[in-house]
PDB file of C-alpha atoms in Angstrom:
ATOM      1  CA  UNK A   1       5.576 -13.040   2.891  1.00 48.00           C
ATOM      2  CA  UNK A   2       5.720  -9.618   0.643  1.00 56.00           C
ATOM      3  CA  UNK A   3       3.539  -8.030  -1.099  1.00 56.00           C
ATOM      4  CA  UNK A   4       4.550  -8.897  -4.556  1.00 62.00           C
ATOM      5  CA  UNK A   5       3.094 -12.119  -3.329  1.00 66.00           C
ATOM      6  CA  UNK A   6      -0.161 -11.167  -3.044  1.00 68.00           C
ATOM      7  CA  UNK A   7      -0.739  -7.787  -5.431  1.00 69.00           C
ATOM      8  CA  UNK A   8      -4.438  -8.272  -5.287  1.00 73.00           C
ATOM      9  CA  UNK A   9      -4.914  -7.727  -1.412  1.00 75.00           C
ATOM     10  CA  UNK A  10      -7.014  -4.806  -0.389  1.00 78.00           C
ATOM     11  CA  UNK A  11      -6.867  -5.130   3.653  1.00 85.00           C
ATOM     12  CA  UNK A  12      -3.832  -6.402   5.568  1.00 88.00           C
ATOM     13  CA  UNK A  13      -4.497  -8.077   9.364  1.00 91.00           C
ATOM     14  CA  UNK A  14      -1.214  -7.670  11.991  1.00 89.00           C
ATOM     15  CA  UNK A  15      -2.424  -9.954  14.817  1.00 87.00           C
ATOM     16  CA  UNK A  16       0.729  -9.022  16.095  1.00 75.00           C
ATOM     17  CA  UNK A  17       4.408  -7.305  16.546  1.00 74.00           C
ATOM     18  CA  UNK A  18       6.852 -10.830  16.892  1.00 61.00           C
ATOM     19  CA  UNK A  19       8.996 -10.489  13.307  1.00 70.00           C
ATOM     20  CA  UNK A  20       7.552 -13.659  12.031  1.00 64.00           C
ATOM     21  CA  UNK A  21       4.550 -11.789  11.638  1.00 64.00           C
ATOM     22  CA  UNK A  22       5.736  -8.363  11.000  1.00 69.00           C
ATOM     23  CA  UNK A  23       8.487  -9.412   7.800  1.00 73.00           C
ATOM     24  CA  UNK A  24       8.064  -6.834   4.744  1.00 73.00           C
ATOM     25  CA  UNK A  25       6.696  -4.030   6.952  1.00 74.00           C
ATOM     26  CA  UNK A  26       8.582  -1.328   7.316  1.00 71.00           C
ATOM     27  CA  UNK A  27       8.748   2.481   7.570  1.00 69.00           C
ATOM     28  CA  UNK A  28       8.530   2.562   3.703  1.00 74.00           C
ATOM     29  CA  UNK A  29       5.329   0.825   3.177  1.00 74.00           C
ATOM     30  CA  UNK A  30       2.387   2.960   1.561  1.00 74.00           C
ATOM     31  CA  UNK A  31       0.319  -0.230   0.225  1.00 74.00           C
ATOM     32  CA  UNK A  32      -2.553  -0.428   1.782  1.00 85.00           C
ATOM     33  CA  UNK A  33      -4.559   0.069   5.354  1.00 91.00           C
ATOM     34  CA  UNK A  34      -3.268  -2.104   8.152  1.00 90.00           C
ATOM     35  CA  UNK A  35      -5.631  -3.220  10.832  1.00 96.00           C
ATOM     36  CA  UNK A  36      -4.740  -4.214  14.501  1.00 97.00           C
ATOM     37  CA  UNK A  37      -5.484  -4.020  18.081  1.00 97.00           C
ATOM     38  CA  UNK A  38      -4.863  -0.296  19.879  1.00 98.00           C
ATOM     39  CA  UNK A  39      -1.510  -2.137  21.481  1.00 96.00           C
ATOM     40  CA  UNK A  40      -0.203  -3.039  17.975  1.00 94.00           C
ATOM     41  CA  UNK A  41      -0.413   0.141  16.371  1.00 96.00           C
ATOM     42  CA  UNK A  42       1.447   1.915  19.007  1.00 96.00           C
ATOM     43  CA  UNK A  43       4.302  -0.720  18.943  1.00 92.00           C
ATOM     44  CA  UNK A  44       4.055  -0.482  14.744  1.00 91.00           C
ATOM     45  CA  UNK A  45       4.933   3.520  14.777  1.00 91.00           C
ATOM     46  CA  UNK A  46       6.977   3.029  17.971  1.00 90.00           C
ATOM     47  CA  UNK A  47       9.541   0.114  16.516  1.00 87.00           C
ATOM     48  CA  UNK A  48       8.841   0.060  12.937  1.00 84.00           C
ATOM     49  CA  UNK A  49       8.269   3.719  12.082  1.00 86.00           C
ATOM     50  CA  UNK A  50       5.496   2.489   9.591  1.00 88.00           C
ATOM     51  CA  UNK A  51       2.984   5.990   9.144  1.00 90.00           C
ATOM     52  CA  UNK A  52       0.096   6.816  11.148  1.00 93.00           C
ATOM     53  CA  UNK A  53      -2.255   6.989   7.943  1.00 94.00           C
ATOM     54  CA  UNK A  54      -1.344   3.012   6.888  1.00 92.00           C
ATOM     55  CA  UNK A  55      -2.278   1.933  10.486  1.00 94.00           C
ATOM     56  CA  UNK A  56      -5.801   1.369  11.661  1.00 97.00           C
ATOM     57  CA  UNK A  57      -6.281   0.201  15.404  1.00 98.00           C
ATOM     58  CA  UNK A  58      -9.535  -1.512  15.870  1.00 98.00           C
ATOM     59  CA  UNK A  59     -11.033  -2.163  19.596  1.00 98.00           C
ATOM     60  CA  UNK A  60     -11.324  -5.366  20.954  1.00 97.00           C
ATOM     61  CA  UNK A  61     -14.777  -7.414  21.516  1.00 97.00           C
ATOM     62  CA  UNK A  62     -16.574  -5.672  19.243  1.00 98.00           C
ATOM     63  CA  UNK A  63     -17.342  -6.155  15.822  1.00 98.00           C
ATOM     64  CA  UNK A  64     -16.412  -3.771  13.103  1.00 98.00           C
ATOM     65  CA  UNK A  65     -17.756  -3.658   9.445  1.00 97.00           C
ATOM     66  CA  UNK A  66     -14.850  -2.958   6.928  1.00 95.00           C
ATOM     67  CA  UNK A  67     -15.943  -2.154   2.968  1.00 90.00           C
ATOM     68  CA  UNK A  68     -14.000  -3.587   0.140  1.00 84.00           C
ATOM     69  CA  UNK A  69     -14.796  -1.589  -2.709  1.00 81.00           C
ATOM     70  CA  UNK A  70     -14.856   1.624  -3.661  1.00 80.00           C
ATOM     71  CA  UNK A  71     -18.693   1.634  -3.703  1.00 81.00           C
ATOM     72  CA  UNK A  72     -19.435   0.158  -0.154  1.00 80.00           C
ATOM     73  CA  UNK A  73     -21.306  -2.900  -1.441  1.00 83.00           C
ATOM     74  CA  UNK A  74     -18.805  -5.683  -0.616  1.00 87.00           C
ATOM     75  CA  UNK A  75     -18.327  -5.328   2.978  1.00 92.00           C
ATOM     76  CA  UNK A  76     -16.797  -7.790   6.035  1.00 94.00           C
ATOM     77  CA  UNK A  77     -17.603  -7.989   9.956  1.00 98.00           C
ATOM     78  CA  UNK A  78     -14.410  -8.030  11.731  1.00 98.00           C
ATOM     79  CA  UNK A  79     -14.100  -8.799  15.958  1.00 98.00           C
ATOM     80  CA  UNK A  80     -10.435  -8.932  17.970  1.00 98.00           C
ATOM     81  CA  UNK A  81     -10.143 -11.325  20.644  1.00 96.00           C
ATOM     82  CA  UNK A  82      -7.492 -10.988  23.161  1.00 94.00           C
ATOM     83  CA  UNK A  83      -5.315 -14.065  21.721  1.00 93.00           C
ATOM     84  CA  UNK A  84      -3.420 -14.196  25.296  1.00 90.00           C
ATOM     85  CA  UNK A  85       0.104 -14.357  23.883  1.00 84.00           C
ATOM     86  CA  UNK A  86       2.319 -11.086  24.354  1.00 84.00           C
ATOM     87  CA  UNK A  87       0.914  -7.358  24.437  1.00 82.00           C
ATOM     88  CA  UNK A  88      -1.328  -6.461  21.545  1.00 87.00           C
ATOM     89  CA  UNK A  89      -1.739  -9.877  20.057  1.00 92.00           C
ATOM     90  CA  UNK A  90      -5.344 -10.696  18.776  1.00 96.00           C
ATOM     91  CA  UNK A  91      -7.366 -13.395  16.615  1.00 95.00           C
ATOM     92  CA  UNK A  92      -9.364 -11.874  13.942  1.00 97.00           C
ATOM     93  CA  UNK A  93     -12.942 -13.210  13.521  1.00 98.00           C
ATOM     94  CA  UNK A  94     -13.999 -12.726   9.907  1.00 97.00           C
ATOM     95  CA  UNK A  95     -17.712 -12.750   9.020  1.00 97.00           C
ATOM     96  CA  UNK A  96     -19.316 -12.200   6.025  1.00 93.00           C
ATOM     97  CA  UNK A  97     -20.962 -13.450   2.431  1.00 90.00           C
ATOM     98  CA  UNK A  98     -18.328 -16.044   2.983  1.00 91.00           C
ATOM     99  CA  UNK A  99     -19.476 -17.415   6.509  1.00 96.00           C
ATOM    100  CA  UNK A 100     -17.230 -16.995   9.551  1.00 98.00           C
ATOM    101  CA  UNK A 101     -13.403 -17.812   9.766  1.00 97.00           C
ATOM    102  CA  UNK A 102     -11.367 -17.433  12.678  1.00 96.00           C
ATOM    103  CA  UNK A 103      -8.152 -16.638  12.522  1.00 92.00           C
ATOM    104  CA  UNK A 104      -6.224 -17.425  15.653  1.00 91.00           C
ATOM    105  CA  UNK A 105      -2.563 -16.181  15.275  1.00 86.00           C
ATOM    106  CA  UNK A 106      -0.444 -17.590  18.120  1.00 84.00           C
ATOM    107  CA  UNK A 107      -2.648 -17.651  20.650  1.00 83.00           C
ATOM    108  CA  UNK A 108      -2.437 -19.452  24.329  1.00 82.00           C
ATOM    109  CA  UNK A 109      -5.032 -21.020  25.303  1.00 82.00           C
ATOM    110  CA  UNK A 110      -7.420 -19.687  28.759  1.00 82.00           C
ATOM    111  CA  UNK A 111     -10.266 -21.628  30.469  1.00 81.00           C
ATOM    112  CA  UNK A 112     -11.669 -18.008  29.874  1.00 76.00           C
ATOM    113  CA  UNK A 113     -11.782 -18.164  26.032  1.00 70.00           C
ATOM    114  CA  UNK A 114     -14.659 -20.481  25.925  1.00 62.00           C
TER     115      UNK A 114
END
């Protein structure tokens, strides 16, 4: 994906650093904030030289509430959950107006995720 293919996004979600997930991201991009797990960021400046102020590393287990709009009235709970498939790689649980979506990623399943 690019972001000419979605120009209306306000938030972008890396629940990882494997290029599948990581195409159109590079040290050029100034579109809008990024958020992943500590690990992630790290690897994002690290291999991709993409700028500190585009990347926002959220903690794991614990939700976090994200605004989208300028006026802080439209907001969204976010939570990371280790996703057990290389360093850094999460599922994003979305909750909100909307009800709850989980997105898992590649993740590998544990006896310890339920």
């Amino acid at each position: 994906w690019y972001v000419r293919k979605c120009p209306g996004a306000r938030l972008f979600f890396l629940s990882h650093m494997h290029s599948d997930h990581t195409m159109g991201l590079t040290s050029t991009w100034s579109n809008r904030p990024i958020f992943c797990s500590p690990t992630t960021a790290t690897l994002l400046k690290l291999k991709l030289q993409v700028k500190e102020k585009w990347i926002h590393p959220l903690e794991l287990s614990e939700p976090h509430l994200l605004h989208l709009d300028e006026i802080n009235k439209e907001t969204l709970s976010v939570t990371l959950i280790d996703a057990n498939h290389c360093p850094g790689a999460v599922m994003f649980l979305f909750e909100g107006y909307f009800g709850s979506i989980l997105y898992t990623g590649d993740f590998r399943y544990s006896t310890l995720m339920l």
